[in-house]
Amino acid sequence: MDRLYRYRSKNVHDLKVEGMVVRLWSVAGLDDRREIERAFEPLARSGFVHPYAALMPDWHPGEDAVIGSVVPTRGTLLPTVIGGDIGCGMIAVRLPVLFADLRPGLERIGDALRQVIPVGTAHNASVSGRVEQNPIWERTLRAPVSSRSMRKLMRQFGSLGGGNHFLEIQRDGQERLWVMLHSGSRYLGVEVRDYYVSAGQGREGVDGKLYRRLPHLPLESAIGQDYLADVQSVMEFARGSRREMMLRAIEAVAREAPGLDAEGLLGDAIEISHNHVRVEEHFGERLCVHRKGAVRLAEGQSGLVPGSMGTCSYVVEGRGNPHGFFSCAHGGGRAMSRSAALRSVSSKAFKKSMSDVVCRHDGQLLDEAPEAYKDIRQVMRGQADLVRIVHELVPVLSIKGR
């Protein structure tokens, strides 16, 4: 451990993977050493990572990348490290409403939310004037996107998507209600990633053999700059879509709590992205910092760390820890794969774990059951030197992207 590390060091562990250092934040220590080594082997062999990779306590292996990782490089962009859901993130708003006042109407609020926010593969049946007038459509992507695709995107704008994406009503320690949602860039991020992975092959400055294992783009190349610009545009699309859904959600809640000013409340929203690449300065160097399932938080900046659909979520503030590249966990992190959860979690146990939450209890959601995720409180203990807790939020209504 670096002797200059001035924070709590007992939950911080360094592991070498073929010469590359992975710095892990976890109360469990290096119990997952072998799994970490397997997950980081392609990155370690590439030689791109500098000075080391940071691994958040919610980490788990993904299909193409390590979820919960922060991967800095010198002048190299790695499109598959952040994957296709570019700009995936969170938004939360605190309402001037007490839980007791809305408790009788939660079922009606849930019905209203499902009417105005499409989930899963569904999209909006029509495009509203508010969506048409959103300034996001003034941005121009450098990757080719057809007019047909753009029309599809307009219908997807303001829709939740699938997987672990969610919309929740939560209450804090003062019994005030919050609306929190998690969503991404729908298929736009996938299209942008796939274009640049394909277009980068055979380019000057690219190692062809290595590229097949780990696609990479030189930051200072034309294609690298185009990719970086398009990542920013996709992030803005994802953020705008979340803001549109938040407006609809507050308007739906207002049916039970008249007088809520959706636009005004949106102005105080907490917003974060946990899937992106940015050029940042760390330890006196200009680095390309890839965050896959990790949140950038400057010292004192507000952020969000959600639990599973039956457990607490957290409003946090960054501690400004440079050793974590000013990052923190993005959630509870999966404890088991979706297929394993479907095999091992019983419908009875799932229903019992969700007894205090208005939500669906059917078997299609077993892979999102609390048992399928890590203990969120243990995750928070593991990152105590990265963030401080401001609010603990308890779910009272949960809608999953299914």
PDB file of C-alpha atoms in Angstrom, residues 173-377:
ATOM      1  CA  GLY A 173     -35.050   9.402   7.733  1.00  0.00           C
ATOM      2  CA  GLN A 174     -37.304  12.456   7.936  1.00  0.00           C
ATOM      3  CA  GLU A 175     -40.116  10.519   6.191  1.00  0.00           C
ATOM      4  CA  ARG A 176     -39.755  12.749   3.118  1.00  0.00           C
ATOM      5  CA  LEU A 177     -40.310  11.039  -0.223  1.00  0.00           C
ATOM      6  CA  TRP A 178     -37.805  10.781  -3.049  1.00  0.00           C
ATOM      7  CA  VAL A 179     -38.139   9.707  -6.682  1.00  0.00           C
ATOM      8  CA  MET A 180     -35.073   7.861  -8.002  1.00  0.00           C
ATOM      9  CA  LEU A 181     -34.513   6.257 -11.371  1.00  0.00           C
ATOM     10  CA  HIS A 182     -31.761   4.376 -13.169  1.00  0.00           C
ATOM     11  CA  SER A 183     -31.568   4.240 -16.963  1.00  0.00           C
ATOM     12  CA  GLY A 184     -29.163   4.357 -19.872  1.00  0.00           C
ATOM     13  CA  SER A 185     -28.861   5.369 -23.516  1.00  0.00           C
ATOM     14  CA  ARG A 186     -31.066   2.600 -24.903  1.00  0.00           C
ATOM     15  CA  TYR A 187     -29.735   1.276 -28.190  1.00  0.00           C
ATOM     16  CA  LEU A 188     -27.883   4.509 -29.135  1.00  0.00           C
ATOM     17  CA  GLY A 189     -24.868   3.698 -26.963  1.00  0.00           C
ATOM     18  CA  VAL A 190     -24.639   0.199 -28.428  1.00  0.00           C
ATOM     19  CA  GLU A 191     -24.751   1.575 -31.974  1.00  0.00           C
ATOM     20  CA  VAL A 192     -22.021   4.122 -31.224  1.00  0.00           C
ATOM     21  CA  ARG A 193     -19.779   1.534 -29.542  1.00  0.00           C
ATOM     22  CA  ASP A 194     -20.201  -0.973 -32.370  1.00  0.00           C
ATOM     23  CA  TYR A 195     -19.419   1.646 -35.011  1.00  0.00           C
ATOM     24  CA  TYR A 196     -16.147   2.703 -33.401  1.00  0.00           C
ATOM     25  CA  VAL A 197     -15.035  -0.847 -32.599  1.00  0.00           C
ATOM     26  CA  SER A 198     -15.528  -1.703 -36.279  1.00  0.00           C
ATOM     27  CA  ALA A 199     -14.112   1.546 -37.661  1.00  0.00           C
ATOM     28  CA  GLY A 200     -10.980   1.390 -35.504  1.00  0.00           C
ATOM     29  CA  GLN A 201      -9.655  -1.813 -37.056  1.00  0.00           C
ATOM     30  CA  GLY A 202      -6.641  -1.353 -39.306  1.00  0.00           C
ATOM     31  CA  ARG A 203      -6.145   2.311 -38.393  1.00  0.00           C
ATOM     32  CA  GLU A 204      -2.710   3.866 -38.058  1.00  0.00           C
ATOM     33  CA  GLY A 205      -1.355   3.550 -34.522  1.00  0.00           C
ATOM     34  CA  VAL A 206      -3.469   0.472 -33.766  1.00  0.00           C
ATOM     35  CA  ASP A 207      -1.957  -2.951 -33.008  1.00  0.00           C
ATOM     36  CA  GLY A 208      -4.094  -5.346 -35.074  1.00  0.00           C
ATOM     37  CA  LYS A 209      -3.418  -8.478 -33.031  1.00  0.00           C
ATOM     38  CA  LEU A 210      -4.027  -6.694 -29.741  1.00  0.00           C
ATOM     39  CA  TYR A 211      -7.050  -4.900 -31.210  1.00  0.00           C
ATOM     40  CA  ARG A 212      -8.864  -8.172 -31.749  1.00  0.00           C
ATOM     41  CA  ARG A 213      -8.525  -8.923 -28.025  1.00  0.00           C
ATOM     42  CA  LEU A 214      -9.062  -5.380 -26.778  1.00  0.00           C
ATOM     43  CA  PRO A 215     -10.260  -2.685 -29.220  1.00  0.00           C
ATOM     44  CA  HIS A 216      -8.394   0.592 -28.642  1.00  0.00           C
ATOM     45  CA  LEU A 217      -8.244   4.032 -30.210  1.00  0.00           C
ATOM     46  CA  PRO A 218      -5.431   6.593 -29.852  1.00  0.00           C
ATOM     47  CA  LEU A 219      -6.813   9.630 -28.021  1.00  0.00           C
ATOM     48  CA  GLU A 220      -5.112  12.139 -30.307  1.00  0.00           C
ATOM     49  CA  SER A 221      -6.228  10.467 -33.538  1.00  0.00           C
ATOM     50  CA  ALA A 222      -9.187  11.746 -35.540  1.00  0.00           C
ATOM     51  CA  ILE A 223     -11.237   8.646 -34.746  1.00  0.00           C
ATOM     52  CA  GLY A 224     -10.316   8.908 -31.070  1.00  0.00           C
ATOM     53  CA  GLN A 225     -11.529  12.497 -30.927  1.00  0.00           C
ATOM     54  CA  ASP A 226     -14.711  11.561 -32.789  1.00  0.00           C
ATOM     55  CA  TYR A 227     -15.392   8.742 -30.332  1.00  0.00           C
ATOM     56  CA  LEU A 228     -14.819  11.000 -27.333  1.00  0.00           C
ATOM     57  CA  ALA A 229     -17.189  13.627 -28.770  1.00  0.00           C
ATOM     58  CA  ASP A 230     -19.857  11.017 -29.473  1.00  0.00           C
ATOM     59  CA  VAL A 231     -19.552   9.575 -25.963  1.00  0.00           C
ATOM     60  CA  GLN A 232     -20.378  13.043 -24.646  1.00  0.00           C
ATOM     61  CA  SER A 233     -23.383  13.320 -26.976  1.00  0.00           C
ATOM     62  CA  VAL A 234     -24.692   9.893 -25.955  1.00  0.00           C
ATOM     63  CA  MET A 235     -24.241  10.836 -22.296  1.00  0.00           C
ATOM     64  CA  GLU A 236     -26.353  13.934 -22.894  1.00  0.00           C
ATOM     65  CA  PHE A 237     -29.021  11.802 -24.579  1.00  0.00           C
ATOM     66  CA  ALA A 238     -29.136   9.454 -21.580  1.00  0.00           C
ATOM     67  CA  ARG A 239     -29.241  12.367 -19.139  1.00  0.00           C
ATOM     68  CA  GLY A 240     -31.992  14.122 -21.089  1.00  0.00           C
ATOM     69  CA  SER A 241     -34.034  10.915 -21.190  1.00  0.00           C
ATOM     70  CA  ARG A 242     -33.728  10.548 -17.406  1.00  0.00           C
ATOM     71  CA  ARG A 243     -34.821  14.139 -16.887  1.00  0.00           C
ATOM     72  CA  GLU A 244     -37.852  13.600 -19.126  1.00  0.00           C
ATOM     73  CA  MET A 245     -38.825  10.511 -17.122  1.00  0.00           C
ATOM     74  CA  MET A 246     -38.360  12.395 -13.865  1.00  0.00           C
ATOM     75  CA  LEU A 247     -40.730  15.122 -15.068  1.00  0.00           C
ATOM     76  CA  ARG A 248     -43.320  12.478 -15.963  1.00  0.00           C
ATOM     77  CA  ALA A 249     -42.815  10.727 -12.628  1.00  0.00           C
ATOM     78  CA  ILE A 250     -43.333  13.890 -10.575  1.00  0.00           C
ATOM     79  CA  GLU A 251     -46.385  14.767 -12.665  1.00  0.00           C
ATOM     80  CA  ALA A 252     -47.764  11.280 -11.929  1.00  0.00           C
ATOM     81  CA  VAL A 253     -47.143  11.696  -8.187  1.00  0.00           C
ATOM     82  CA  ALA A 254     -48.859  15.094  -8.378  1.00  0.00           C
ATOM     83  CA  ARG A 255     -52.144  13.319  -9.148  1.00  0.00           C
ATOM     84  CA  GLU A 256     -52.088  12.286  -5.471  1.00  0.00           C
ATOM     85  CA  ALA A 257     -50.222  15.371  -4.220  1.00  0.00           C
ATOM     86  CA  PRO A 258     -51.520  18.396  -6.151  1.00  0.00           C
ATOM     87  CA  GLY A 259     -49.293  21.429  -6.392  1.00  0.00           C
ATOM     88  CA  LEU A 260     -45.957  19.761  -7.079  1.00  0.00           C
ATOM     89  CA  ASP A 261     -43.804  21.881  -9.404  1.00  0.00           C
ATOM     90  CA  ALA A 262     -42.075  19.283 -11.580  1.00  0.00           C
ATOM     91  CA  GLU A 263     -39.809  21.739 -13.412  1.00  0.00           C
ATOM     92  CA  GLY A 264     -38.810  23.475 -10.191  1.00  0.00           C
ATOM     93  CA  LEU A 265     -38.033  20.215  -8.396  1.00  0.00           C
ATOM     94  CA  LEU A 266     -36.003  18.998 -11.365  1.00  0.00           C
ATOM     95  CA  GLY A 267     -33.713  21.979 -10.845  1.00  0.00           C
ATOM     96  CA  ASP A 268     -32.563  20.466  -7.534  1.00  0.00           C
ATOM     97  CA  ALA A 269     -32.063  16.938  -8.883  1.00  0.00           C
ATOM     98  CA  ILE A 270     -28.994  14.868  -8.060  1.00  0.00           C
ATOM     99  CA  GLU A 271     -27.636  13.403 -11.297  1.00  0.00           C
ATOM    100  CA  ILE A 272     -24.743  11.035 -11.966  1.00  0.00           C
ATOM    101  CA  SER A 273     -23.351   8.890 -14.770  1.00  0.00           C
ATOM    102  CA  HIS A 274     -21.593   5.609 -14.032  1.00  0.00           C
ATOM    103  CA  ASN A 275     -20.656   4.476 -17.565  1.00  0.00           C
ATOM    104  CA  HIS A 276     -18.317   6.817 -19.403  1.00  0.00           C
ATOM    105  CA  VAL A 277     -14.796   7.791 -20.382  1.00  0.00           C
ATOM    106  CA  ARG A 278     -13.388  11.250 -19.659  1.00  0.00           C
ATOM    107  CA  VAL A 279     -10.025  12.950 -20.004  1.00  0.00           C
ATOM    108  CA  GLU A 280      -9.002  13.985 -16.478  1.00  0.00           C
ATOM    109  CA  GLU A 281      -5.900  14.975 -14.540  1.00  0.00           C
ATOM    110  CA  HIS A 282      -4.717  12.624 -11.804  1.00  0.00           C
ATOM    111  CA  PHE A 283      -1.361  12.531 -10.002  1.00  0.00           C
ATOM    112  CA  GLY A 284      -0.127  15.321 -12.281  1.00  0.00           C
ATOM    113  CA  GLU A 285      -0.901  13.416 -15.491  1.00  0.00           C
ATOM    114  CA  ARG A 286      -3.553  13.742 -18.177  1.00  0.00           C
ATOM    115  CA  LEU A 287      -5.333  10.382 -18.303  1.00  0.00           C
ATOM    116  CA  CYS A 288      -8.250   8.760 -20.123  1.00  0.00           C
ATOM    117  CA  VAL A 289     -10.385   7.526 -17.228  1.00  0.00           C
ATOM    118  CA  HIS A 290     -12.880   4.776 -18.091  1.00  0.00           C
ATOM    119  CA  ARG A 291     -15.587   4.173 -15.485  1.00  0.00           C
ATOM    120  CA  LYS A 292     -17.673   1.034 -15.917  1.00  0.00           C
ATOM    121  CA  GLY A 293     -20.216   0.902 -13.124  1.00  0.00           C
ATOM    122  CA  ALA A 294     -18.391   3.566 -11.118  1.00  0.00           C
ATOM    123  CA  VAL A 295     -19.297   7.169 -10.290  1.00  0.00           C
ATOM    124  CA  ARG A 296     -17.036  10.224 -10.412  1.00  0.00           C
ATOM    125  CA  LEU A 297     -17.590  12.441  -7.354  1.00  0.00           C
ATOM    126  CA  ALA A 298     -15.454  15.438  -6.467  1.00  0.00           C
ATOM    127  CA  GLU A 299     -15.063  16.356  -2.811  1.00  0.00           C
ATOM    128  CA  GLY A 300     -18.457  17.457  -1.462  1.00  0.00           C
ATOM    129  CA  GLN A 301     -20.295  16.554  -4.684  1.00  0.00           C
ATOM    130  CA  SER A 302     -23.612  14.738  -4.213  1.00  0.00           C
ATOM    131  CA  GLY A 303     -24.072  11.271  -5.666  1.00  0.00           C
ATOM    132  CA  LEU A 304     -26.336   8.220  -5.603  1.00  0.00           C
ATOM    133  CA  VAL A 305     -25.606   4.603  -4.678  1.00  0.00           C
ATOM    134  CA  PRO A 306     -28.716   2.418  -5.112  1.00  0.00           C
ATOM    135  CA  GLY A 307     -29.294  -0.948  -3.487  1.00  0.00           C
ATOM    136  CA  SER A 308     -31.417  -3.747  -4.898  1.00  0.00           C
ATOM    137  CA  MET A 309     -35.181  -3.384  -5.344  1.00  0.00           C
ATOM    138  CA  GLY A 310     -35.841  -4.431  -1.742  1.00  0.00           C
ATOM    139  CA  THR A 311     -32.977  -2.720   0.071  1.00  0.00           C
ATOM    140  CA  CYS A 312     -31.793   0.762   0.959  1.00  0.00           C
ATOM    141  CA  SER A 313     -30.256   3.259  -1.430  1.00  0.00           C
ATOM    142  CA  TYR A 314     -27.962   6.111  -0.450  1.00  0.00           C
ATOM    143  CA  VAL A 315     -27.453   9.776  -1.164  1.00  0.00           C
ATOM    144  CA  VAL A 316     -23.743  10.383  -0.643  1.00  0.00           C
ATOM    145  CA  GLU A 317     -21.050  13.053  -0.858  1.00  0.00           C
ATOM    146  CA  GLY A 318     -17.618  12.493  -2.339  1.00  0.00           C
ATOM    147  CA  ARG A 319     -14.636  12.628   0.012  1.00  0.00           C
ATOM    148  CA  GLY A 320     -12.280  13.678  -2.777  1.00  0.00           C
ATOM    149  CA  ASN A 321     -10.061  10.600  -2.476  1.00  0.00           C
ATOM    150  CA  PRO A 322      -7.454  10.856  -5.267  1.00  0.00           C
ATOM    151  CA  HIS A 323      -6.381   7.225  -4.847  1.00  0.00           C
ATOM    152  CA  GLY A 324      -9.788   6.102  -6.125  1.00  0.00           C
ATOM    153  CA  PHE A 325      -9.634   8.635  -8.980  1.00  0.00           C
ATOM    154  CA  PHE A 326     -12.450  10.517  -7.185  1.00  0.00           C
ATOM    155  CA  SER A 327     -14.772   7.551  -7.762  1.00  0.00           C
ATOM    156  CA  CYS A 328     -17.213   5.367  -5.834  1.00  0.00           C
ATOM    157  CA  ALA A 329     -19.441   2.310  -6.280  1.00  0.00           C
ATOM    158  CA  HIS A 330     -22.529   2.601  -8.464  1.00  0.00           C
ATOM    159  CA  GLY A 331     -24.781   0.208  -6.529  1.00  0.00           C
ATOM    160  CA  GLY A 332     -25.048  -3.092  -4.719  1.00  0.00           C
ATOM    161  CA  GLY A 333     -23.391  -5.161  -7.446  1.00  0.00           C
ATOM    162  CA  ARG A 334     -24.512  -8.640  -8.401  1.00  0.00           C
ATOM    163  CA  ALA A 335     -23.706 -11.480  -5.997  1.00  0.00           C
ATOM    164  CA  MET A 336     -24.865 -14.111  -8.493  1.00  0.00           C
ATOM    165  CA  SER A 337     -25.560 -14.243 -12.207  1.00  0.00           C
ATOM    166  CA  ARG A 338     -29.081 -13.846 -13.548  1.00  0.00           C
ATOM    167  CA  SER A 339     -29.267 -17.521 -14.475  1.00  0.00           C
ATOM    168  CA  ALA A 340     -28.059 -18.560 -11.016  1.00  0.00           C
ATOM    169  CA  ALA A 341     -30.633 -16.292  -9.370  1.00  0.00           C
ATOM    170  CA  LEU A 342     -33.446 -17.749 -11.462  1.00  0.00           C
ATOM    171  CA  ARG A 343     -32.372 -21.226 -10.336  1.00  0.00           C
ATOM    172  CA  SER A 344     -31.798 -20.529  -6.649  1.00  0.00           C
ATOM    173  CA  VAL A 345     -34.178 -17.744  -5.527  1.00  0.00           C
ATOM    174  CA  SER A 346     -37.655 -19.020  -4.675  1.00  0.00           C
ATOM    175  CA  SER A 347     -40.787 -17.035  -5.490  1.00  0.00           C
ATOM    176  CA  LYS A 348     -41.863 -17.358  -1.862  1.00  0.00           C
ATOM    177  CA  ALA A 349     -38.603 -15.900  -0.531  1.00  0.00           C
ATOM    178  CA  PHE A 350     -38.704 -13.111  -3.115  1.00  0.00           C
ATOM    179  CA  LYS A 351     -42.251 -12.139  -2.219  1.00  0.00           C
ATOM    180  CA  LYS A 352     -41.381 -12.122   1.485  1.00  0.00           C
ATOM    181  CA  SER A 353     -38.329  -9.896   0.933  1.00  0.00           C
ATOM    182  CA  MET A 354     -40.508  -7.389  -0.949  1.00  0.00           C
ATOM    183  CA  SER A 355     -43.467  -7.412   1.470  1.00  0.00           C
ATOM    184  CA  ASP A 356     -43.055  -3.742   2.430  1.00  0.00           C
ATOM    185  CA  VAL A 357     -42.649  -2.502  -1.148  1.00  0.00           C
ATOM    186  CA  VAL A 358     -45.365  -1.897  -3.739  1.00  0.00           C
ATOM    187  CA  CYS A 359     -44.059  -3.847  -6.746  1.00  0.00           C
ATOM    188  CA  ARG A 360     -44.467  -6.902  -8.950  1.00  0.00           C
ATOM    189  CA  HIS A 361     -43.668 -10.196  -7.221  1.00  0.00           C
ATOM    190  CA  ASP A 362     -43.784 -12.595 -10.175  1.00  0.00           C
ATOM    191  CA  GLY A 363     -41.127 -15.074 -11.236  1.00  0.00           C
ATOM    192  CA  GLN A 364     -39.891 -12.908 -14.104  1.00  0.00           C
ATOM    193  CA  LEU A 365     -38.155 -10.672 -11.561  1.00  0.00           C
ATOM    194  CA  LEU A 366     -36.350 -13.354  -9.546  1.00  0.00           C
ATOM    195  CA  ASP A 367     -33.022 -12.369 -11.132  1.00  0.00           C
ATOM    196  CA  GLU A 368     -33.510  -8.890  -9.617  1.00  0.00           C
ATOM    197  CA  ALA A 369     -34.381 -10.180  -6.131  1.00  0.00           C
ATOM    198  CA  PRO A 370     -32.404  -8.736  -3.188  1.00  0.00           C
ATOM    199  CA  GLU A 371     -30.710 -12.127  -2.724  1.00  0.00           C
ATOM    200  CA  ALA A 372     -29.111 -11.764  -6.167  1.00  0.00           C
ATOM    201  CA  TYR A 373     -27.177  -8.676  -5.060  1.00  0.00           C
ATOM    202  CA  LYS A 374     -24.402  -7.921  -2.607  1.00  0.00           C
ATOM    203  CA  ASP A 375     -25.199  -6.528   0.831  1.00  0.00           C
ATOM    204  CA  ILE A 376     -25.440  -2.792   0.136  1.00  0.00           C
ATOM    205  CA  ARG A 377     -24.454  -1.895   3.702  1.00  0.00           C
TER     206      ARG A 377
END
